[in-house]
Amino acid sequence: MENRSFYNEILTEHNIHPDFKHDIPDADIVLDGVNPSCGDEIQLKLKIDGDIITDGAFVGDGCAISQASTDIMLGMIIGRKKEEAVKMGNTFMRMIRGEASEEEIESLEEASALRDISHMPARVKCAMLGWRTLSEALKNES
Amino acid sequence: MKNYKKDFPLLMQNPTVYIDNAATAQRPQAVLDAVNGFYQRHNANPLRGIYELSVEATEDYENSRRAVQRFIGAAHPEEIIFTRNTTESINLIAYSYGLSNVAEGDEVLVSIMEHHSGLLPWQMVCRQTGAKLRFIECESDGSLDLNKVEALINDKTKIVAATQVSNVLGREYPIREIARMAHKNGAVMVADGAQSTPHIPVNVTELGVDFFAFSGHKLYGPMGIGVLYGKEELLNKMPPFLTGGEMIESVARDSAVYAEIPHKFEAGTVNAAGAVGLNAAIDYVKGVGFDEIHRREFEVSGYALDRMREIDGINIIGSDKAEEHNGIITFTVDDVHPHDISEILASDGVAVRAGHHCAQPLLKHLGYRATVRASFAFYNTKEDADKFLESISTVRERMGYGKQKLL
């Protein structure tokens, strides 16, 4: 059957074989992110050195969208400055709301694989879970 | 095989394979016509006006009450109270009967299979009165051990509340036997009929229940009309739930004399068009007949269940027997989150429900967090089941888990 759903290879690959789904025992920031209505639950763990996110990972359960989106996010933000990560998060949220330009969407690299969520209101929360948790974690920290 | 979809305008206009009937059913033309006809020909505020239109509106409304009375086998029309839905009906019992008859040290017994609307009102009663909330638990296949139920009921039990058909498992529970146990200990029996009334003939007198609640919209009727049945002697003694217009005999500055039942419990302008639509829905269901409804639902959902068992990675929750599902098939697919399953089904034009189905304690008891529910109605066909089966057989593959093969 032709795959009319939007689950492309990038998403399924990050869902089944996540790069960053593991524990970081000595994380500097640990924050829970939950979508109570659908049961997505992650715990985001970050290591920070000054302004730089030096390492990051997550544990938890949820749908493929929440898991893949969080995994993609971590791949993009590790090694970046906190303020860059927050900016990326804002661009991602603009994309999900259908407000981002083509140029902005391209700047999101792999995360642009989730652009079609903007037409799927029921799944917006799933795609945002990791980014929302990240933004709260960095806000609490500063 | 008769095509019942022809009776349902939405199903004729929309190609969606609609198998989310346990959430809400579709409405036949006869129901839409009845609602429309009320507004076009008889609309006035019922129960108050002296003029002809209001008299007609009142007649339409009260005829619907009598139709419901006959439909569920109540002894008197006054025992039928129109509400918005099952949730409001159960809240009415909880706030009116529950808060006045339950005290600290008492027990309220509910089944773990309750929809949240059959649980939260009793949590409220126990919180406010200091009574203890206890649970009837089902076995892993969803069945009930009546000996265990009996052991839970004692002279402290004031209310026993159980759903007649589970919205997750589709299984019917022995309400009559549970009601007998409740009465032996002086408790009242509340049954939730939201999922039973669309599938099986119900007779509240034979069941021996004190209260029975159901919704019009799951029975092919309009949204916003529901029913509470209560035994006359209990309703007479209960205080009103909501107060205001149309539920009084007379009102002074600081007091009021309430109307007799059922009007005592129907404050404000009633949903007369909804009641008329429910009357038409009951007529429609009687016209099709519960034998035919059961035969069709069993045939299609039984076929789907058999085929699902042949697909790798699918786990069906509840009974092994299709006749114990009442068209409701709740399942999981290995490694794939229910929301992703439902997304893939939606992209193939199949409408199912994913999540906790407003029954979190039951899913937790059975060891699940979330599941997918396909719920078939008598208008669903084998072709509907085939489209559903074709889609779910590709779910794991489309989520990147390699090709699925038939066992």
Coordinates of C-alpha atoms in Angstrom, one line a residue:
Chain A
M1 CA 0.0 0.0 0.0
E2 CA 1.3 3.4 -0.9
N3 CA 2.3 5.3 2.3
R4 CA -0.1 8.2 2.3
S5 CA 0.7 8.9 5.9
F6 CA 3.4 11.4 6.7
Y7 CA 5.7 9.0 8.5
N8 CA 8.7 9.4 6.3
E9 CA 12.0 7.5 6.7
I10 CA 13.6 10.3 8.8
L11 CA 10.8 10.0 11.4
T12 CA 10.6 6.3 11.6
E13 CA 14.4 5.9 11.7
H14 CA 14.7 8.4 14.6
N15 CA 11.8 6.7 16.4
I16 CA 13.1 3.1 16.1
H17 CA 16.8 3.9 16.4
P18 CA 17.1 7.1 18.4
D19 CA 20.6 8.5 18.7
F20 CA 20.0 10.3 22.0
K21 CA 17.6 8.0 24.0
H22 CA 19.7 7.1 27.0
D23 CA 20.5 8.3 30.5
I24 CA 23.1 11.0 31.4
P25 CA 23.7 10.3 35.1
D26 CA 25.6 13.5 35.8
A27 CA 23.3 15.8 33.8
D28 CA 23.2 19.5 34.8
I29 CA 19.6 19.9 33.9
V30 CA 16.8 17.3 34.1
L31 CA 13.3 18.3 33.2
D32 CA 10.1 16.3 32.7
G33 CA 7.9 17.0 29.7
V34 CA 4.4 15.5 29.6
N35 CA 1.4 15.6 27.3
P36 CA -1.2 14.3 29.7
S37 CA -4.0 13.9 27.2
C38 CA -2.1 11.4 25.0
G39 CA 0.4 10.0 27.5
D40 CA 3.7 11.2 25.8
E41 CA 6.3 11.4 28.6
I42 CA 9.9 12.4 28.3
Q43 CA 12.7 13.4 30.6
L44 CA 15.2 15.7 29.0
K45 CA 18.7 15.7 30.3
L46 CA 21.3 18.3 29.4
K47 CA 25.0 19.0 30.2
I48 CA 25.9 22.7 30.1
D49 CA 29.3 24.3 30.1
G50 CA 28.9 28.1 30.4
D51 CA 26.8 29.1 27.4
I52 CA 27.2 25.8 25.5
I53 CA 25.0 22.7 25.6
T54 CA 27.8 20.1 25.6
D55 CA 25.6 17.0 25.8
G56 CA 22.0 16.0 25.9
A57 CA 19.7 12.9 25.9
F58 CA 16.2 11.8 26.8
V59 CA 14.3 8.9 28.2
G60 CA 10.6 8.2 28.2
D61 CA 7.7 6.9 26.1
G62 CA 5.4 8.3 23.6
C63 CA 4.3 8.3 20.0
A64 CA 6.7 8.2 17.1
I65 CA 6.3 12.0 16.5
S66 CA 7.2 13.0 20.1
Q67 CA 10.1 10.6 20.2
A68 CA 11.5 11.3 16.8
S69 CA 11.1 15.1 17.2
T70 CA 13.0 15.1 20.5
D71 CA 15.7 12.9 19.1
I72 CA 16.1 15.2 16.0
M73 CA 16.2 18.2 18.3
L74 CA 19.0 16.9 20.4
G75 CA 21.1 16.2 17.3
M76 CA 20.7 19.8 16.3
I77 CA 21.3 21.5 19.7
I78 CA 24.3 19.6 21.1
G79 CA 27.4 21.8 20.8
R80 CA 25.4 24.9 20.3
K81 CA 25.0 28.0 22.4
K82 CA 21.9 28.0 24.6
E83 CA 20.5 31.1 22.9
E84 CA 20.9 29.4 19.5
A85 CA 19.0 26.4 20.7
V86 CA 16.2 28.7 22.0
K87 CA 16.1 30.5 18.6
M88 CA 15.9 27.1 16.8
G89 CA 13.0 26.2 19.1
N90 CA 11.2 29.4 18.2
T91 CA 11.7 28.7 14.5
F92 CA 10.4 25.1 14.9
M93 CA 7.3 26.3 16.7
R94 CA 6.7 28.9 13.9
M95 CA 7.0 26.0 11.3
I96 CA 4.5 23.9 13.3
R97 CA 2.1 26.8 13.4
G98 CA 2.5 27.2 9.6
E99 CA 4.1 30.6 10.0
A100 CA 7.7 29.9 9.0
S101 CA 9.3 30.9 5.6
E102 CA 10.9 28.3 3.3
E103 CA 14.2 29.7 4.3
E104 CA 13.5 29.3 8.0
I105 CA 12.2 25.7 7.4
E106 CA 15.4 24.9 5.6
S107 CA 17.5 26.2 8.5
L108 CA 15.9 23.5 10.6
E109 CA 17.6 20.7 8.7
E110 CA 16.3 17.3 9.7
A111 CA 13.5 18.9 11.9
S112 CA 11.9 20.1 8.7
A113 CA 10.8 16.5 8.2
L114 CA 8.0 17.5 10.6
R115 CA 6.7 20.4 8.6
D116 CA 3.5 18.7 7.7
I117 CA 2.4 18.7 11.3
S118 CA 1.2 22.2 10.7
H119 CA -1.8 20.5 8.9
M120 CA -2.4 18.0 11.7
P121 CA -3.7 20.0 14.7
A122 CA -4.2 16.8 16.8
R123 CA -0.4 16.1 16.7
V124 CA 1.1 19.5 17.3
K125 CA 1.6 18.8 21.0
C126 CA 3.5 15.6 20.2
A127 CA 5.9 17.4 17.9
M128 CA 6.4 20.3 20.3
L129 CA 7.0 18.2 23.5
G130 CA 10.8 18.0 23.2
W131 CA 11.2 21.7 22.1
R132 CA 8.8 22.9 24.8
T133 CA 10.6 21.0 27.5
L134 CA 14.0 22.3 26.2
S135 CA 12.8 25.9 26.3
E136 CA 11.5 25.5 29.9
A137 CA 14.7 23.8 30.9
L138 CA 16.9 26.6 29.6
K139 CA 14.5 29.3 31.0
N140 CA 14.7 27.8 34.5
E141 CA 18.4 27.6 34.2
S142 CA 19.1 31.2 33.3
Chain B
M1 CA -27.5 -7.9 2.4
K2 CA -29.4 -4.7 3.1
N3 CA -27.4 -1.5 2.7
Y4 CA -28.3 0.5 5.9
K5 CA -25.8 3.2 5.0
K6 CA -28.5 4.5 2.6
D7 CA -30.4 5.6 5.7
F8 CA -27.5 7.8 6.9
P9 CA -26.8 10.9 4.8
L10 CA -23.3 11.4 6.2
L11 CA -22.3 7.9 5.3
M12 CA -23.5 8.4 1.7
Q13 CA -21.8 11.7 1.3
N14 CA -18.5 10.9 3.1
P15 CA -16.2 8.0 2.0
T16 CA -14.7 7.7 5.5
V17 CA -14.8 4.2 6.9
Y18 CA -16.5 5.3 10.2
I19 CA -15.8 2.8 12.9
D20 CA -15.8 5.1 15.9
N21 CA -19.4 4.4 16.7
A22 CA -18.8 3.9 20.4
A23 CA -17.7 7.5 20.6
T24 CA -20.8 8.7 18.7
A25 CA -22.9 7.1 16.0
Q26 CA -24.2 8.7 12.8
R27 CA -27.8 9.8 12.5
P28 CA -30.4 8.4 10.0
Q29 CA -32.4 10.8 7.8
A30 CA -35.5 10.0 10.0
V31 CA -33.8 11.6 13.0
L32 CA -32.7 14.6 11.0
D33 CA -36.2 15.0 9.6
A34 CA -37.8 14.7 13.1
V35 CA -35.6 17.4 14.6
N36 CA -36.1 19.6 11.5
G37 CA -39.9 18.9 11.6
F38 CA -40.2 20.0 15.2
Y39 CA -38.5 23.3 14.5
Q40 CA -40.5 23.8 11.3
R41 CA -43.9 22.9 12.5
H42 CA -44.2 22.7 16.3
N43 CA -41.5 24.9 17.8
A44 CA -42.6 26.8 21.0
N45 CA -41.4 26.6 24.6
P46 CA -43.0 23.4 25.9
L47 CA -44.8 23.0 29.2
R48 CA -45.8 26.6 29.6
G49 CA -47.7 28.2 26.8
I50 CA -51.5 28.0 26.6
Y51 CA -51.5 28.5 22.8
E52 CA -51.7 25.7 20.3
L53 CA -48.0 25.6 19.2
S54 CA -46.8 25.3 22.8
V55 CA -49.4 22.5 23.4
E56 CA -48.1 20.7 20.3
A57 CA -44.5 21.2 21.4
T58 CA -45.4 19.8 24.9
E59 CA -47.1 16.8 23.3
D60 CA -44.1 16.1 21.1
Y61 CA -41.8 16.3 24.1
E62 CA -44.0 14.1 26.4
N63 CA -44.6 11.6 23.6
S64 CA -40.8 11.2 23.5
R65 CA -40.7 10.6 27.2
R66 CA -43.3 7.8 26.8
A67 CA -41.3 6.3 23.9
V68 CA -38.2 6.2 26.1
Q69 CA -40.3 4.6 28.9
R70 CA -41.4 1.8 26.6
F71 CA -37.9 1.4 25.0
I72 CA -36.3 0.7 28.4
G73 CA -39.3 -0.9 30.1
A74 CA -39.8 1.6 32.8
A75 CA -43.0 1.4 34.9
H76 CA -44.0 5.1 34.6
P77 CA -43.2 7.9 32.2
E78 CA -42.5 10.1 35.2
E79 CA -39.4 7.9 35.9
I80 CA -37.8 9.2 32.6
I81 CA -35.8 12.5 33.0
F82 CA -34.3 14.1 30.0
T83 CA -30.7 15.4 30.5
R84 CA -28.0 16.4 28.1
N85 CA -26.2 13.0 28.2
T86 CA -25.1 10.1 30.3
T87 CA -22.5 12.2 32.1
E88 CA -25.2 14.7 33.2
S89 CA -27.5 11.8 34.2
I90 CA -24.9 10.3 36.5
N91 CA -24.0 13.6 37.9
L92 CA -27.6 14.2 38.7
I93 CA -27.7 11.0 40.7
A94 CA -24.5 11.7 42.5
Y95 CA -25.3 15.3 43.5
S96 CA -28.9 14.7 44.3
Y97 CA -29.2 11.1 45.6
G98 CA -25.5 10.6 46.5
L99 CA -24.8 13.7 48.6
S100 CA -28.1 13.2 50.5
N101 CA -27.8 9.5 51.2
V102 CA -24.1 8.8 51.7
A103 CA -22.2 9.7 54.9
E104 CA -18.8 9.2 56.5
G105 CA -18.1 5.6 57.1
D106 CA -20.3 4.4 54.2
E107 CA -19.0 2.8 51.0
V108 CA -19.6 3.5 47.4
L109 CA -18.7 0.5 45.1
V110 CA -17.9 1.2 41.4
S111 CA -16.5 -1.1 38.7
I112 CA -13.1 -0.5 37.3
M113 CA -14.7 -0.7 33.9
E114 CA -16.5 2.6 34.3
H115 CA -16.0 5.4 31.8
H116 CA -14.6 8.4 33.6
S117 CA -18.2 9.8 33.7
G118 CA -19.2 6.9 35.8
L119 CA -16.3 7.3 38.2
L120 CA -15.6 11.0 38.8
P121 CA -19.1 11.8 40.2
W122 CA -18.6 9.0 42.8
Q123 CA -15.1 10.3 43.6
M124 CA -16.8 13.7 44.3
V125 CA -19.5 12.1 46.5
C126 CA -16.8 10.2 48.5
R127 CA -14.6 13.3 48.8
Q128 CA -17.5 15.5 50.0
T129 CA -19.0 13.0 52.4
G130 CA -16.0 11.1 53.7
A131 CA -17.3 7.8 52.4
K132 CA -14.9 5.2 51.0
L133 CA -14.7 4.5 47.3
R134 CA -14.2 0.8 46.5
F135 CA -13.7 -1.0 43.2
I136 CA -15.1 -4.1 41.5
E137 CA -12.1 -5.4 39.4
C138 CA -12.4 -7.5 36.3
E139 CA -10.2 -10.4 35.3
S140 CA -7.6 -10.0 32.7
D141 CA -10.0 -11.0 29.9
G142 CA -12.5 -8.4 31.2
S143 CA -14.9 -10.9 32.8
L144 CA -16.3 -10.6 36.3
D145 CA -16.2 -13.1 39.1
L146 CA -19.5 -12.6 40.8
N147 CA -18.3 -14.2 44.0
K148 CA -15.7 -11.4 44.3
V149 CA -18.3 -8.8 43.6
E150 CA -20.6 -10.3 46.3
A151 CA -17.7 -10.2 48.8
L152 CA -17.3 -6.5 48.2
I153 CA -20.9 -5.5 49.1
N154 CA -21.8 -5.2 52.8
D155 CA -24.1 -3.2 55.0
K156 CA -21.9 -0.1 54.6
T157 CA -22.4 -0.1 50.9
K158 CA -24.9 2.6 49.9
I159 CA -24.4 2.8 46.1
V160 CA -23.2 0.2 43.6
A161 CA -22.4 1.7 40.1
A162 CA -21.5 -0.4 37.1
T163 CA -21.5 -0.1 33.4
Q164 CA -23.7 -2.5 31.5
V165 CA -21.4 -2.7 28.5
S166 CA -17.7 -1.6 28.7
N167 CA -16.7 1.1 26.2
V168 CA -13.3 -0.5 26.0
L169 CA -14.0 -4.2 26.1
G170 CA -17.5 -4.3 24.6
R171 CA -18.4 -6.9 27.2
E172 CA -21.8 -7.0 28.8
Y173 CA -21.9 -7.3 32.6
P174 CA -24.5 -9.1 34.7
I175 CA -26.3 -6.0 36.0
R176 CA -29.3 -8.0 37.2
E177 CA -27.2 -10.2 39.5
I178 CA -25.1 -7.2 40.8
A179 CA -28.4 -5.3 41.4
R180 CA -29.7 -8.3 43.4
M181 CA -26.6 -8.3 45.6
A182 CA -26.8 -4.5 46.1
H183 CA -30.4 -4.7 47.2
K184 CA -29.8 -7.6 49.6
N185 CA -27.5 -5.2 51.4
G186 CA -29.7 -2.2 51.2
A187 CA -27.7 -0.4 48.5
V188 CA -29.1 1.2 45.3
M189 CA -27.9 0.1 41.9
V190 CA -26.8 2.6 39.2
A191 CA -26.2 1.2 35.7
D192 CA -24.5 3.1 32.9
G193 CA -26.3 2.2 29.6
A194 CA -24.4 4.5 27.3
Q195 CA -22.8 1.5 25.4
S196 CA -25.5 -1.1 26.0
T197 CA -28.6 0.7 24.6
P198 CA -27.3 0.8 21.0
H199 CA -26.6 -3.0 21.0
I200 CA -28.9 -4.9 23.3
P201 CA -32.6 -4.6 24.3
V202 CA -32.7 -3.1 27.8
N203 CA -35.5 -3.6 30.4
V204 CA -34.8 -1.6 33.5
T205 CA -37.6 -3.4 35.4
E206 CA -36.2 -6.8 34.6
L207 CA -32.7 -5.6 35.4
G208 CA -33.9 -4.4 38.8
V209 CA -31.8 -1.2 38.7
D210 CA -32.7 1.9 40.7
F211 CA -31.0 4.3 38.2
F212 CA -30.1 3.9 34.6
A213 CA -28.4 6.4 32.3
F214 CA -27.8 6.6 28.6
S215 CA -27.1 9.1 25.7
G216 CA -29.1 9.8 22.6
H217 CA -26.1 10.4 20.4
K218 CA -24.7 6.9 20.7
L219 CA -28.2 5.5 19.8
Y220 CA -28.3 7.3 16.4
G221 CA -30.2 10.2 18.0
P222 CA -29.1 13.9 18.3
M223 CA -26.3 15.1 20.5
G224 CA -27.3 17.0 23.7
I225 CA -30.2 14.7 24.7
G226 CA -29.7 12.0 27.3
V227 CA -31.8 10.1 29.7
L228 CA -31.9 9.3 33.4
Y229 CA -34.3 6.6 34.6
G230 CA -34.9 6.5 38.3
K231 CA -37.4 4.6 40.4
E232 CA -40.3 6.8 41.3
E233 CA -40.1 6.4 45.1
L234 CA -36.4 7.4 45.0
L235 CA -36.9 10.3 42.6
N236 CA -39.8 11.6 44.7
K237 CA -37.5 11.9 47.8
M238 CA -34.5 13.4 46.0
P239 CA -33.8 17.1 46.1
P240 CA -33.5 18.9 42.7
F241 CA -30.1 18.9 41.0
L242 CA -30.5 22.2 39.1
T243 CA -33.1 24.8 40.1
G244 CA -34.8 27.6 38.1
G245 CA -37.5 27.8 35.5
E246 CA -40.0 25.1 34.6
M247 CA -39.2 23.0 37.7
I248 CA -41.5 24.8 40.1
E249 CA -45.1 24.9 41.3
S250 CA -44.8 28.3 42.9
V251 CA -42.1 30.6 44.0
A252 CA -42.1 33.2 46.8
R253 CA -39.3 35.6 47.7
D254 CA -37.3 33.2 49.8
S255 CA -38.8 29.8 49.1
A256 CA -40.2 27.7 46.3
V257 CA -42.4 24.6 45.9
Y258 CA -40.9 22.3 43.4
A259 CA -42.8 20.6 40.6
E260 CA -43.5 16.9 40.7
I261 CA -41.2 14.4 38.9
P262 CA -40.0 14.4 36.2
H263 CA -40.2 18.2 35.9
K264 CA -38.5 18.7 39.2
F265 CA -35.3 17.5 37.5
E266 CA -35.7 19.4 34.3
A267 CA -34.9 23.0 35.1
G268 CA -34.8 25.5 32.3
T269 CA -36.1 25.3 28.8
V270 CA -35.8 21.7 27.7
N271 CA -34.2 20.2 24.6
A272 CA -37.6 19.3 23.0
A273 CA -36.1 18.9 19.5
G274 CA -33.5 16.6 20.9
A275 CA -36.1 14.5 22.6
V276 CA -38.2 14.4 19.4
G277 CA -35.0 13.3 17.6
L278 CA -34.4 10.6 20.2
N279 CA -37.9 9.4 19.8
A280 CA -37.3 9.0 16.0
A281 CA -34.0 7.2 16.7
I282 CA -35.8 4.7 19.0
D283 CA -38.4 4.2 16.2
Y284 CA -35.6 3.6 13.7
V285 CA -33.7 1.2 16.0
K286 CA -36.9 -0.7 16.6
G287 CA -37.5 -0.8 12.9
V288 CA -34.2 -2.4 12.2
G289 CA -34.5 -4.6 15.3
F290 CA -32.0 -5.7 17.9
D291 CA -31.8 -9.2 16.3
E292 CA -30.7 -7.7 13.0
I293 CA -28.4 -5.2 14.7
H294 CA -26.7 -7.9 16.7
R295 CA -26.4 -10.2 13.7
R296 CA -24.8 -7.5 11.5
E297 CA -22.4 -6.3 14.2
F298 CA -21.4 -9.8 15.1
E299 CA -20.9 -10.8 11.5
V300 CA -18.7 -7.8 10.6
S301 CA -16.7 -7.4 13.9
G302 CA -16.3 -11.2 14.1
Y303 CA -14.8 -11.3 10.6
A304 CA -12.5 -8.4 11.6
L305 CA -11.5 -10.1 14.8
D306 CA -10.7 -13.4 13.0
R307 CA -8.6 -11.6 10.4
M308 CA -6.8 -9.5 13.0
R309 CA -5.6 -12.6 14.8
E310 CA -3.8 -13.6 11.6
I311 CA -1.8 -10.4 11.5
D312 CA 1.6 -10.4 13.2
G313 CA 2.0 -8.0 16.1
I314 CA -1.6 -7.3 16.9
N315 CA -2.9 -7.8 20.4
I316 CA -6.7 -7.8 21.0
I317 CA -7.9 -6.8 24.5
G318 CA -10.8 -8.6 26.2
S319 CA -12.7 -11.7 25.3
D320 CA -11.7 -14.2 22.6
K321 CA -15.3 -14.5 21.5
A322 CA -16.7 -12.0 19.0
E323 CA -20.1 -12.2 20.5
E324 CA -18.8 -10.8 23.7
H325 CA -17.5 -7.6 22.0
N326 CA -20.7 -5.9 20.9
G327 CA -18.9 -4.5 17.9
I328 CA -16.1 -3.0 20.0
I329 CA -12.5 -4.2 19.2
T330 CA -9.8 -2.6 21.3
F331 CA -6.2 -3.5 20.4
T332 CA -2.5 -2.5 20.3
V333 CA 0.1 -3.1 17.6
D334 CA 3.6 -4.1 18.8
D335 CA 6.1 -1.2 19.0
V336 CA 3.7 1.3 17.5
H337 CA 2.0 4.0 19.7
P338 CA -1.8 4.1 19.4
H339 CA -1.8 7.7 18.2
D340 CA 0.5 6.7 15.3
I341 CA -1.7 3.7 14.5
S342 CA -4.7 5.9 14.4
E343 CA -2.9 8.5 12.3
I344 CA -2.0 5.9 9.7
L345 CA -5.6 4.6 9.7
A346 CA -6.8 8.2 9.2
S347 CA -4.5 8.7 6.3
D348 CA -6.2 5.6 4.7
G349 CA -9.7 7.1 5.4
V350 CA -10.5 4.9 8.5
A351 CA -11.8 6.7 11.6
V352 CA -11.0 5.0 14.9
R353 CA -10.3 6.2 18.4
A354 CA -6.9 6.1 20.0
G355 CA -5.9 6.8 23.6
H356 CA -7.3 5.9 27.0
H357 CA -11.0 6.0 25.9
C358 CA -11.9 7.9 29.1
A359 CA -11.2 4.8 31.1
Q360 CA -7.7 5.2 32.4
P361 CA -8.1 3.1 35.6
L362 CA -9.4 0.1 33.5
L363 CA -6.4 0.4 31.0
K364 CA -4.0 0.6 33.9
H365 CA -5.7 -2.4 35.6
L366 CA -5.3 -4.4 32.4
G367 CA -1.7 -3.2 32.0
Y368 CA -2.0 -0.8 29.1
R369 CA -1.4 2.9 28.8
A370 CA -3.2 3.6 25.6
T371 CA -4.9 1.5 22.9
V372 CA -6.8 1.8 19.6
R373 CA -10.5 1.1 19.5
A374 CA -12.5 0.2 16.4
S375 CA -16.2 0.1 17.1
F376 CA -18.5 -1.2 14.5
A377 CA -22.2 -0.4 14.1
F378 CA -24.9 -2.4 12.2
Y379 CA -24.4 -0.2 9.1
N380 CA -20.8 -1.1 8.8
T381 CA -20.0 -3.6 6.1
K382 CA -17.4 -6.3 5.4
E383 CA -15.9 -3.8 2.9
D384 CA -15.4 -1.4 5.8
A385 CA -13.7 -4.1 7.8
D386 CA -11.5 -5.0 4.8
K387 CA -10.3 -1.4 4.4
F388 CA -9.6 -1.3 8.2
L389 CA -7.7 -4.6 8.0
E390 CA -5.7 -3.7 4.9
S391 CA -4.6 -0.5 6.7
I392 CA -3.7 -2.1 10.1
S393 CA -1.8 -4.9 8.4
T394 CA 0.6 -2.3 7.0
V395 CA 1.1 -0.2 10.1
R396 CA 4.3 -1.8 11.4
E397 CA 5.9 -1.8 7.9
R398 CA 5.0 1.9 7.4
M399 CA 6.5 2.7 10.8
G400 CA 9.7 1.1 9.7
Y401 CA 9.5 -2.3 11.3
G402 CA 10.0 -4.5 8.2
K403 CA 7.4 -6.2 6.2
Q404 CA 4.7 -8.0 8.0
K405 CA 3.7 -11.4 7.0
L406 CA 0.6 -13.4 7.6
L407 CA 1.1 -16.2 10.1

